XYZ file of C-alpha atoms in Angstrom:
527
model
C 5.643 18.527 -4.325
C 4.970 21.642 -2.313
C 4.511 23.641 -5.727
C 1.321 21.771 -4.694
C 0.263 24.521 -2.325
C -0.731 27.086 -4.544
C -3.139 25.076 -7.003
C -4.497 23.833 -3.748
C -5.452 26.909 -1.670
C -8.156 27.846 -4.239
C -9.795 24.597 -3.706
C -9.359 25.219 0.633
C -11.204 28.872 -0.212
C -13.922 27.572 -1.327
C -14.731 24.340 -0.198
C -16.898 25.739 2.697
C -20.886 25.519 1.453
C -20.119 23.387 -1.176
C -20.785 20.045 -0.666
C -22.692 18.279 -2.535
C -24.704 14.565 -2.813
C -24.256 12.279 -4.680
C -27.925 12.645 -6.987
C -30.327 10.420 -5.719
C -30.857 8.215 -8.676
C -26.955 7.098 -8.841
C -26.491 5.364 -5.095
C -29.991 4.386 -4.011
C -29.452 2.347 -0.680
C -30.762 -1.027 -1.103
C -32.512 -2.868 0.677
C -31.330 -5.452 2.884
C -30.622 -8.369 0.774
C -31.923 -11.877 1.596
C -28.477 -14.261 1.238
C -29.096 -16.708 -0.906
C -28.878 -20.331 0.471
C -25.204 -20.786 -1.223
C -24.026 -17.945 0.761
C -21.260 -17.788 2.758
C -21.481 -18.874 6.144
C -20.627 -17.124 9.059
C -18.863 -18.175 12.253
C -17.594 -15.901 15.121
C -13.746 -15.745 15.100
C -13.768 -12.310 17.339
C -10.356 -10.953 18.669
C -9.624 -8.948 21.726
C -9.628 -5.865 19.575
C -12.405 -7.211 17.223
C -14.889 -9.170 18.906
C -17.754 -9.009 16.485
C -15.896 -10.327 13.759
C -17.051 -13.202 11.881
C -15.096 -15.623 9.027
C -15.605 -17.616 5.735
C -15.002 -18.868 2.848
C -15.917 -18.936 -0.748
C -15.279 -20.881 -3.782
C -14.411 -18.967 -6.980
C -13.398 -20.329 -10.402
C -9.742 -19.979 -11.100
C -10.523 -18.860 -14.191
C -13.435 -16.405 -14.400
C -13.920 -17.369 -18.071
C -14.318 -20.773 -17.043
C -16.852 -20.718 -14.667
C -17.421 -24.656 -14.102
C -13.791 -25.504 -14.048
C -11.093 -25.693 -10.914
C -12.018 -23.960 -8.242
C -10.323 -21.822 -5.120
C -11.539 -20.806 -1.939
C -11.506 -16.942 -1.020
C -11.106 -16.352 3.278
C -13.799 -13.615 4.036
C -14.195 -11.740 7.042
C -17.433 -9.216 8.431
C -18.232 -7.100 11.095
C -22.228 -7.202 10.783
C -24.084 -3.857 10.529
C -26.529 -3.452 13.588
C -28.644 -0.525 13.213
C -32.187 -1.610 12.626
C -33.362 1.829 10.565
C -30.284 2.131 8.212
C -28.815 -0.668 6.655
C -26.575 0.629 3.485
C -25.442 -2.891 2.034
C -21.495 -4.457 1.897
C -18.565 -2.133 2.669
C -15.575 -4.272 1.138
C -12.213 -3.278 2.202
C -8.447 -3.612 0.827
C -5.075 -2.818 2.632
C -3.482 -2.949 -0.834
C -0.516 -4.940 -1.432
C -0.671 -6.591 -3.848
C -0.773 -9.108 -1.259
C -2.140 -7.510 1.631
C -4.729 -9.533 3.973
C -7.928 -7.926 4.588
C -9.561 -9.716 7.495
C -8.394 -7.974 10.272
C -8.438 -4.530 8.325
C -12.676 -5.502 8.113
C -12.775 -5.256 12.122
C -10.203 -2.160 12.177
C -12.293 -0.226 9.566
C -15.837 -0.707 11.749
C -14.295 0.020 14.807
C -12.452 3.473 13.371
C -15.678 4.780 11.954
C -18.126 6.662 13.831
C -19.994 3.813 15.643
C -23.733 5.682 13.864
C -21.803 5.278 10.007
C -20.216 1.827 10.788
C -23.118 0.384 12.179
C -25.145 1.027 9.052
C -22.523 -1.047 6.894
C -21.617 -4.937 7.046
C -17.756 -4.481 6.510
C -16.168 -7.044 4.654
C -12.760 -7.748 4.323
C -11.268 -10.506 2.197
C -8.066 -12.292 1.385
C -7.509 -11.876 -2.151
C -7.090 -14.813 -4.366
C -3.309 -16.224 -3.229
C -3.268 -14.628 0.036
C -2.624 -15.572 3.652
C -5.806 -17.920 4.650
C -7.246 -17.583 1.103
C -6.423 -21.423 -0.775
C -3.865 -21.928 -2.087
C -1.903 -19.055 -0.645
C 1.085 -18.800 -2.812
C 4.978 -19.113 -0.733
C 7.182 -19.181 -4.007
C 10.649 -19.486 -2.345
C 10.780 -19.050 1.335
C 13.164 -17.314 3.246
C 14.018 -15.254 -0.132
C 14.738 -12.269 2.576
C 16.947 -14.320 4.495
C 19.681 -12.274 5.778
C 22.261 -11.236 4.857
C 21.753 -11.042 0.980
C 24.220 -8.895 -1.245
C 24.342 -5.079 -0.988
C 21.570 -4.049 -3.208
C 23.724 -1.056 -4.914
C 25.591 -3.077 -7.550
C 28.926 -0.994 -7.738
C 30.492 -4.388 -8.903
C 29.895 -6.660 -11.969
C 30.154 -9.478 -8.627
C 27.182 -7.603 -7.145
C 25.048 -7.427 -9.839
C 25.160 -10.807 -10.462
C 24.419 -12.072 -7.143
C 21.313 -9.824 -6.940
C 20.400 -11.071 -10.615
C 20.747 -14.726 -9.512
C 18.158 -14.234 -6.416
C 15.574 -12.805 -8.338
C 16.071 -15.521 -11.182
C 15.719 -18.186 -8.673
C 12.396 -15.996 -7.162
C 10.884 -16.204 -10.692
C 11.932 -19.681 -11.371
C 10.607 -20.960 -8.366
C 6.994 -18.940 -8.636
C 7.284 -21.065 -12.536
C 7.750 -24.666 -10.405
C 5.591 -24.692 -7.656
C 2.782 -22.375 -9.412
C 2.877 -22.166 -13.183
C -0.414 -23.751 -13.471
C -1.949 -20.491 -11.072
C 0.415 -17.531 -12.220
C -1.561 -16.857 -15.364
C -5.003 -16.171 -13.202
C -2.735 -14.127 -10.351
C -3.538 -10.450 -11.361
C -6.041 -7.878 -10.591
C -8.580 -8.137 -13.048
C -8.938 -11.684 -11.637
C -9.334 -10.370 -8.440
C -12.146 -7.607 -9.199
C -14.024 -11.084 -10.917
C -13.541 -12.282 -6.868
C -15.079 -8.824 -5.633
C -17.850 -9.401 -7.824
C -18.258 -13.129 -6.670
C -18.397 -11.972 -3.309
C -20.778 -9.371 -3.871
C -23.046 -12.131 -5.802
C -22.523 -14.490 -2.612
C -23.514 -11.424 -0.284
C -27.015 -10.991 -2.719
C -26.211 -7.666 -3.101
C -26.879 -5.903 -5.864
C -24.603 -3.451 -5.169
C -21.150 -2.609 -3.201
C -19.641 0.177 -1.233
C -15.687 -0.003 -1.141
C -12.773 1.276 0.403
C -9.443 0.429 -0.700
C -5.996 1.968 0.472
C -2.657 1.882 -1.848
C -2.862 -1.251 -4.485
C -6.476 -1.059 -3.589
C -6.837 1.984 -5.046
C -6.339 0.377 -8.523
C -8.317 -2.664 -7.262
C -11.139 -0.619 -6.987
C -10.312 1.544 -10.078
C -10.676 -1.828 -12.025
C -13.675 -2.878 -10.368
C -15.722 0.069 -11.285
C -14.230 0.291 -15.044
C -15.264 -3.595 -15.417
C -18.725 -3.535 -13.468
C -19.898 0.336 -13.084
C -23.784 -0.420 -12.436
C -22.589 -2.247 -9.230
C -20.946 0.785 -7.501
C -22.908 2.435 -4.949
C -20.093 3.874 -3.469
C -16.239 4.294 -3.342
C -13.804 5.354 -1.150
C -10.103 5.337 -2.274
C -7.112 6.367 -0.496
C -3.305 6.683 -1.059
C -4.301 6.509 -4.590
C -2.456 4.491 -7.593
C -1.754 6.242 -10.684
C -3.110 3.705 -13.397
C -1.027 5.166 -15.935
C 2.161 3.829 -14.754
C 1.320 0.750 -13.609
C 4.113 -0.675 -12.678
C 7.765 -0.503 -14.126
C 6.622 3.552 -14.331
C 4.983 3.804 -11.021
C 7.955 2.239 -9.144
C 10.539 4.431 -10.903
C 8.676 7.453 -9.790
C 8.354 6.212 -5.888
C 12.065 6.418 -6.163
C 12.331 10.207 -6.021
C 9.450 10.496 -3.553
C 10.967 7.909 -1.104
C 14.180 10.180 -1.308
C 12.442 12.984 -0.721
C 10.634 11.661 2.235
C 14.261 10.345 3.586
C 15.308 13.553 3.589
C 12.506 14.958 5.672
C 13.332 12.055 8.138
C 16.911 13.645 7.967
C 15.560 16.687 8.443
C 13.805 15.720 11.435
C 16.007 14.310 13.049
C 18.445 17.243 12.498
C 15.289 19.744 14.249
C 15.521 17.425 17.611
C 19.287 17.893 17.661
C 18.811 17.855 21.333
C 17.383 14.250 21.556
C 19.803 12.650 18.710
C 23.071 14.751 18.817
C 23.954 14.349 15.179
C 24.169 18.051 14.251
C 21.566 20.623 13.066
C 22.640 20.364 9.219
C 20.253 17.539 7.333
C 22.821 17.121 4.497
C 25.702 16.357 6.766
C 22.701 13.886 9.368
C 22.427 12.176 5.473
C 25.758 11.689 4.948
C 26.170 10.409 8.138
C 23.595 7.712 6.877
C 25.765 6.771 4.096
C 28.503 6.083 5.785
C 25.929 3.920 8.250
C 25.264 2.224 4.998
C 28.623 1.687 4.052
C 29.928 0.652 7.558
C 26.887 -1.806 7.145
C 27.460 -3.080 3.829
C 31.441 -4.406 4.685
C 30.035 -5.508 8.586
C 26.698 -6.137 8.892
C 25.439 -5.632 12.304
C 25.076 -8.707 14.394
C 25.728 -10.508 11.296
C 21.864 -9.421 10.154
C 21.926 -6.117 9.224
C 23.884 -5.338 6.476
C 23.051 -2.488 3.744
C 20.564 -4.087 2.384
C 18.458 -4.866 5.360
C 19.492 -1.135 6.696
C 16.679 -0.080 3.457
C 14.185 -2.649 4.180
C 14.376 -1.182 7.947
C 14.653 2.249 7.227
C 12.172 2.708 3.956
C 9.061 2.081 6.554
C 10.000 5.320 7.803
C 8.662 6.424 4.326
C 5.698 5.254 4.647
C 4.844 6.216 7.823
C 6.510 9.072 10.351
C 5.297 7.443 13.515
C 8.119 5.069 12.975
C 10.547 7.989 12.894
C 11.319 8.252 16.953
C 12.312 4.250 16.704
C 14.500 4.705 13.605
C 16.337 7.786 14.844
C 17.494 6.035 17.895
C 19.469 3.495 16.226
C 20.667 5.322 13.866
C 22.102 8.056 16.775
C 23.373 5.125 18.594
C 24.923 3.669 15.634
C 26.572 6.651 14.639
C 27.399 8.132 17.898
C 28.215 4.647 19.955
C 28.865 2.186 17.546
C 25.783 0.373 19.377
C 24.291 -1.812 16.862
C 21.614 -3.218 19.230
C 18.652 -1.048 18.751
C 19.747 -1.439 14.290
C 18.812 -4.903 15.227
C 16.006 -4.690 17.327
C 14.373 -1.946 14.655
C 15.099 -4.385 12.208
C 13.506 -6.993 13.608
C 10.506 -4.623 14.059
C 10.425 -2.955 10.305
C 12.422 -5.112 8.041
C 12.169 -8.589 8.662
C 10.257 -10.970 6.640
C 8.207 -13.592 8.106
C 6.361 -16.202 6.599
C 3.316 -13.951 6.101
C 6.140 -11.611 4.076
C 7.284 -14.299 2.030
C 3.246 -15.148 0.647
C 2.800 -11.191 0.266
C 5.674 -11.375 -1.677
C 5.007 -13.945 -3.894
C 1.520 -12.183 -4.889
C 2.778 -8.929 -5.005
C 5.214 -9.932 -7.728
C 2.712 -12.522 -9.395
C -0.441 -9.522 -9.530
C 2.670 -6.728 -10.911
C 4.507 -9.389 -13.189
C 1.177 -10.510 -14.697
C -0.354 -7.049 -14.715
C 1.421 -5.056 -17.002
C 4.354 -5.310 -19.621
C 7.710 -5.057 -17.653
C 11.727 -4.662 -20.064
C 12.495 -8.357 -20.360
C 16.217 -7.012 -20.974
C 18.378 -6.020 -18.088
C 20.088 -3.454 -20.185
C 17.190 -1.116 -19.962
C 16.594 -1.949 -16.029
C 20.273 -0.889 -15.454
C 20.167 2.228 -17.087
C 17.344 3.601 -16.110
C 17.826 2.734 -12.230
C 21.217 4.333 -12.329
C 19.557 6.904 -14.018
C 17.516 7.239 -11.333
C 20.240 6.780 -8.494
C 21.988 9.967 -8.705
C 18.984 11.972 -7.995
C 17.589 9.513 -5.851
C 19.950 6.654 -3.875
C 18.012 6.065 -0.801
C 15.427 3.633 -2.418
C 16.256 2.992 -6.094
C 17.949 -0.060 -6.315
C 16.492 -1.558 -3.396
C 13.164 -0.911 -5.075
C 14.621 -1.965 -8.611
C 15.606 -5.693 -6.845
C 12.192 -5.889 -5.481
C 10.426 -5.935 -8.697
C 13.215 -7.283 -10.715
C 11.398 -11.253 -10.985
C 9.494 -9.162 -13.402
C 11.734 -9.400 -16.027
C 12.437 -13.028 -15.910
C 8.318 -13.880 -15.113
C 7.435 -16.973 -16.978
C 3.940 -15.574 -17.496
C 3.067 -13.180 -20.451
C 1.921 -9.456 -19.419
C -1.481 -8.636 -19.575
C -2.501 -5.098 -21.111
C -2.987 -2.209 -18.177
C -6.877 -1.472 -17.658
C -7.802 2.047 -18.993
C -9.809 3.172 -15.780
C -11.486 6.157 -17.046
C -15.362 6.496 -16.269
C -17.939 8.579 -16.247
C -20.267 5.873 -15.269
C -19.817 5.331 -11.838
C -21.230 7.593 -8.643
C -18.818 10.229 -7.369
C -15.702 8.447 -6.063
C -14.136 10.282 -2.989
C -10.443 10.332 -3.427
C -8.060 10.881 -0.410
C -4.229 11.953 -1.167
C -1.195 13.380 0.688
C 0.764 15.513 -1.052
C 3.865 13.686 0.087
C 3.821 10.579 -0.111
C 6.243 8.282 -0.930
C 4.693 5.198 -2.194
C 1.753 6.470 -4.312
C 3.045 10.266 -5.117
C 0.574 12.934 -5.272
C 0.576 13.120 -9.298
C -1.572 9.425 -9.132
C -4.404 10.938 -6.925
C -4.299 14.348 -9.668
C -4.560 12.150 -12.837
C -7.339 9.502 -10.716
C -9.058 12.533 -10.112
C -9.391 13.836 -13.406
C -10.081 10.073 -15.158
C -13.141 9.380 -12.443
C -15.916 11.906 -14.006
C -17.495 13.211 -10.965
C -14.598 11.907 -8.467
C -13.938 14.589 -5.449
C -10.213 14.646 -4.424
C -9.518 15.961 -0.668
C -5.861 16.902 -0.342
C -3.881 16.341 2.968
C -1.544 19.189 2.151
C 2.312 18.644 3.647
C 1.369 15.386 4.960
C 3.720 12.556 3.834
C 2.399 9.090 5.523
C 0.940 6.224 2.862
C -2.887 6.041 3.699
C -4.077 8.890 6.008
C -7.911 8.028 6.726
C -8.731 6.829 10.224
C -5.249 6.961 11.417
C -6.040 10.297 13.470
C -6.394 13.724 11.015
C -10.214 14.982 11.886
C -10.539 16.797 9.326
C -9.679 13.853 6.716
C -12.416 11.297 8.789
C -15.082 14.077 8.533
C -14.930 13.753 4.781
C -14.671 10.309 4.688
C -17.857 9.799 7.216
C -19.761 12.139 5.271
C -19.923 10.597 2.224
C -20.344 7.136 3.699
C -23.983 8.493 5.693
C -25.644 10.332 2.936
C -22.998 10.209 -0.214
C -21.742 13.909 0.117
C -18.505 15.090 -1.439
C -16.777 18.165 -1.402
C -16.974 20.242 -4.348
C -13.931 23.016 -5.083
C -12.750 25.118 -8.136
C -9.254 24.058 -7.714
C -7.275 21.264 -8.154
C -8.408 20.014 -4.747
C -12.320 19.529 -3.788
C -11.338 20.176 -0.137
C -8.024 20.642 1.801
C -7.008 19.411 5.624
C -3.754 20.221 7.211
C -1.448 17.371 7.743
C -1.032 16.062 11.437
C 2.006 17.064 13.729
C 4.947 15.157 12.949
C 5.931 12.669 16.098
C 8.073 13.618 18.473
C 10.887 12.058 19.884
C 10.066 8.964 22.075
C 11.558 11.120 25.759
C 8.990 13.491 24.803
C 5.613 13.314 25.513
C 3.535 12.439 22.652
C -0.249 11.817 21.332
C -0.399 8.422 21.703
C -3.663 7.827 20.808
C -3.294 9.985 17.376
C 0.304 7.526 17.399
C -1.180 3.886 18.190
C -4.399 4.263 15.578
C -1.466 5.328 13.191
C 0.375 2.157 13.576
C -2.120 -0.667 13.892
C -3.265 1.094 10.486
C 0.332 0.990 9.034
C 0.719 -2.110 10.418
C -2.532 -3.521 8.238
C -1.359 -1.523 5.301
C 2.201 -2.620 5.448
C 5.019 -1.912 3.678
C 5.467 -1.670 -0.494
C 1.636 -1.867 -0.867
């Protein structure tokens, strides 16, 4: 992806003097809306870190096209707005997911912000429909992470069918305890929620900001309701094209990529790790980590399989590098599986929460789109895949593999192209792993009007208010008045990624580090 650099620099060259506002007639700020009597109602359910935070619920049809018949109930959080001369309506945020919770990502948003933008906003964050306090949150077969399950590279016909077998009993049990909800669990169901809550909020119009999955969340929402967009911020961005057999195949070369800068790393603090300067020999190394693993799992809990689920966060995210890099030196070096386990334990394991995020990440994807209903094509393409790219692919493949035995139909992808909607502020890094760069090009260039601000070399999975100034200057910007960058490249504007970490004996930003994490930590993994 850096072949990246060049198309961008024309964009950096230009972007100072040329912002621009959004025209006055598209994003008027409304005024503050009475709530109408069925409302939500709001009750303090502060935090330590959050203490204005509020909670509650709404009731939404099931079915959208059924408006009168069975009803859920939607968990809703807010941080009120509190300046008395600028109130700019709802700010509804999304950690992505599918799956992810959004309550506590409503208090983490308002205190990130500039206290003068956030206070002008009541942030809202929300439980999609099937998730966490949201009712009924879907738990389709718990403990389907249970360690130790079978190596997820299957070498042997043995293998293969083990790994088919758990996925078959994932889908089948989604079918039993929720066939009657699957066919409403998807995104455009979930924009009809947005817009519920936006009815039950009496405003006329919303402000968003989505990260990851929410990119596409918010994508749908302004293709299906355009007039109610005052303004849109989406990060980490989606490409709708793919969505999703497509969009998972191609995080499996990014993922590898961004494993091999971790290798990398780790090979530039030689000092710290002692595994050698050479990141193709530190890889191999891994390997044979993984294949130690996969015959003797550490502790009898890590084996190869949970060695990916602990080590692909890493992808996502570089602060966790320092953490992983110690057990894997004292692995290698010591045969000391003790800090595998304990970064396990801290990445890779599933809790209960995991096992509901699960189950709606795979209902929203499986319902979504069209997946191959014959394993045939699954095989050959992910081995395809696998000797260009073996750090992720299979694990990834098993992940969404329920999809081909789903015992819903597919819905047809939304075609999110519009030219209807304000100018949408865009935020990508050129490296990442999860939503590659290529989705925040082609979102660009679908959303007439959209501004796209590059975080050039940077390779973590949402990269707004986790630290990078020049990123949260943009972002803050457009959220006061509406102004976007405007470039002639490929990029409206261009920040330099943040420092990678250092290693944890070294002395480190750990401000910049912990507003990283708890961000990551909302975000999560997969989303």
């Amino acid at each position: 992806m850096n072949r990246r650099a060049a198309a961008l620099c024309g964009a950096a060259a230009v972007v100072a003097g040329m912002i621009t506002a959004v025209p006055a007639g598209a994003s008027p700020a409304p005024a503050a809306p009475a709530v109408p009597a069925a409302g939500p109602t709001w009750k303090k359910c502060g935090t330590k870190n959050y203490p204005t935070l509020q909670c509650a619920s709404l009731k939404v049809p099931l079915d959208h096209t059924n408006p009168q018949g069975r009803k859920i109930t939607l968990a809703l959080s807010r941080v009120p707005h509190t300046s008395k001369k600028a109130y700019q309506g709802p700010l509804l945020v999304n950690p992505g997911g599918p799956g992810g919770s959004g309550l506590t990502l409503a208090g983490f948003v308002a205190a990130s912000l500039p206290k003068n933008v956030a206070a002008q906003y009541d942030v809202i964050g929300f439980d999609p429909r099937g998730v966490g306090a949201s009712r009924p949150a879907l738990n389709c077969r718990p403990g389907h992470f249970k360690p130790v399950r079978p190596d997820s590279l299957p070498t042997t016909p043995a293998l293969e069918e083990a790994n088919l077998d758990r996925v078959e009993a994932f889908a089948k049990a989604c079918a039993t305890k929720y066939g009657d909800l699957l066919p409403y669990i998807d995104t455009v169901s979930a924009v009809q929620d947005m817009d519920a809550i936006r009815g039950a909020l009496g405003a006329r119009k919303i402000n968003y900001f989505g990260y990851s999955y929410g990119t596409y969340l918010g994508a749908v929402y302004a293709k299906l309701h355009p007039g109610r967009v005052r303004r849109m911020v989406l990060d980490s961005v989606v490409d709708p094209t793919g969505v999703w057999y497509d969009d998972n195949i191609a995080q499996d070369y990014a993922f590898n990529s961004r494993h091999r800068a971790f290798m990398a790393w780790v090979a530039k603090h030689d000092a710290t790790y002692g595994l050698g300067t050479d990141p193709e020999r530190i890889e191999a190394a891994w390997y044979a980590m993984r294949a130690a693993l996969a015959k003797k799992p550490a502790d009898g809990t890590v084996g190869a399989s949970e060695l990916e689920d602990t080590f692909s966060p890493g992808a996502y995210f570089n602060g966790y590098w320092p953490y992983l890099a110690d057990a894997f030196a004292a692995y290698v070096k010591t045969k000391n599986d003790d800090p595998l386990v304990e970064a396990y334990e801290s990445f890779g394991a599933v809790d209960t929460a995991g096992d509901n995020g699960y189950s709606v990440y795979t209902s929203v994807q499986c319902r979504d789109a069209g997946w191959p209903r014959d394993w045939d094509e699954w095989r050959h393409d992910n081995w395809n895949v696998y000797k260009k790219a073996p750090f992720m692919t299979w694990s990834n493949a098993w992940y969404n593999a329920p999809c081909a035995f789903w015992p819903t139909d597919s819905a047809e992808p939304v075609d999110v192209s519009n030219d209807a909607v304000p100018p949408v502020l865009l935020f990508q890094a050129t490296d990442d792993a999860a939503t590659p760069y290529e989705g925040g090009v082609t979102v660009h260039h679908l959303l007439g009007g959209s501004s796209l601000v590059v975080e050039e070399g940077g390779g973590n999975h949402g990269v707004t208010l986790s630290g990078n100034t020049c990123l949260d200057k943009h972002l803050a910007a457009y959220l006061t008045d509406g102004r976007v960058p405007r470039g002639n490249g490929e990029a409206d504007a261009v920040c330099a990624k943040l420092p990678d970490p250092k290693p944890l004996t070294a002395k480190a930003d750990t401000g910049t580090a912990s507003r990283g994490a708890t961000l990551h930590g909302l975000i999560g993994f997969r989303g």
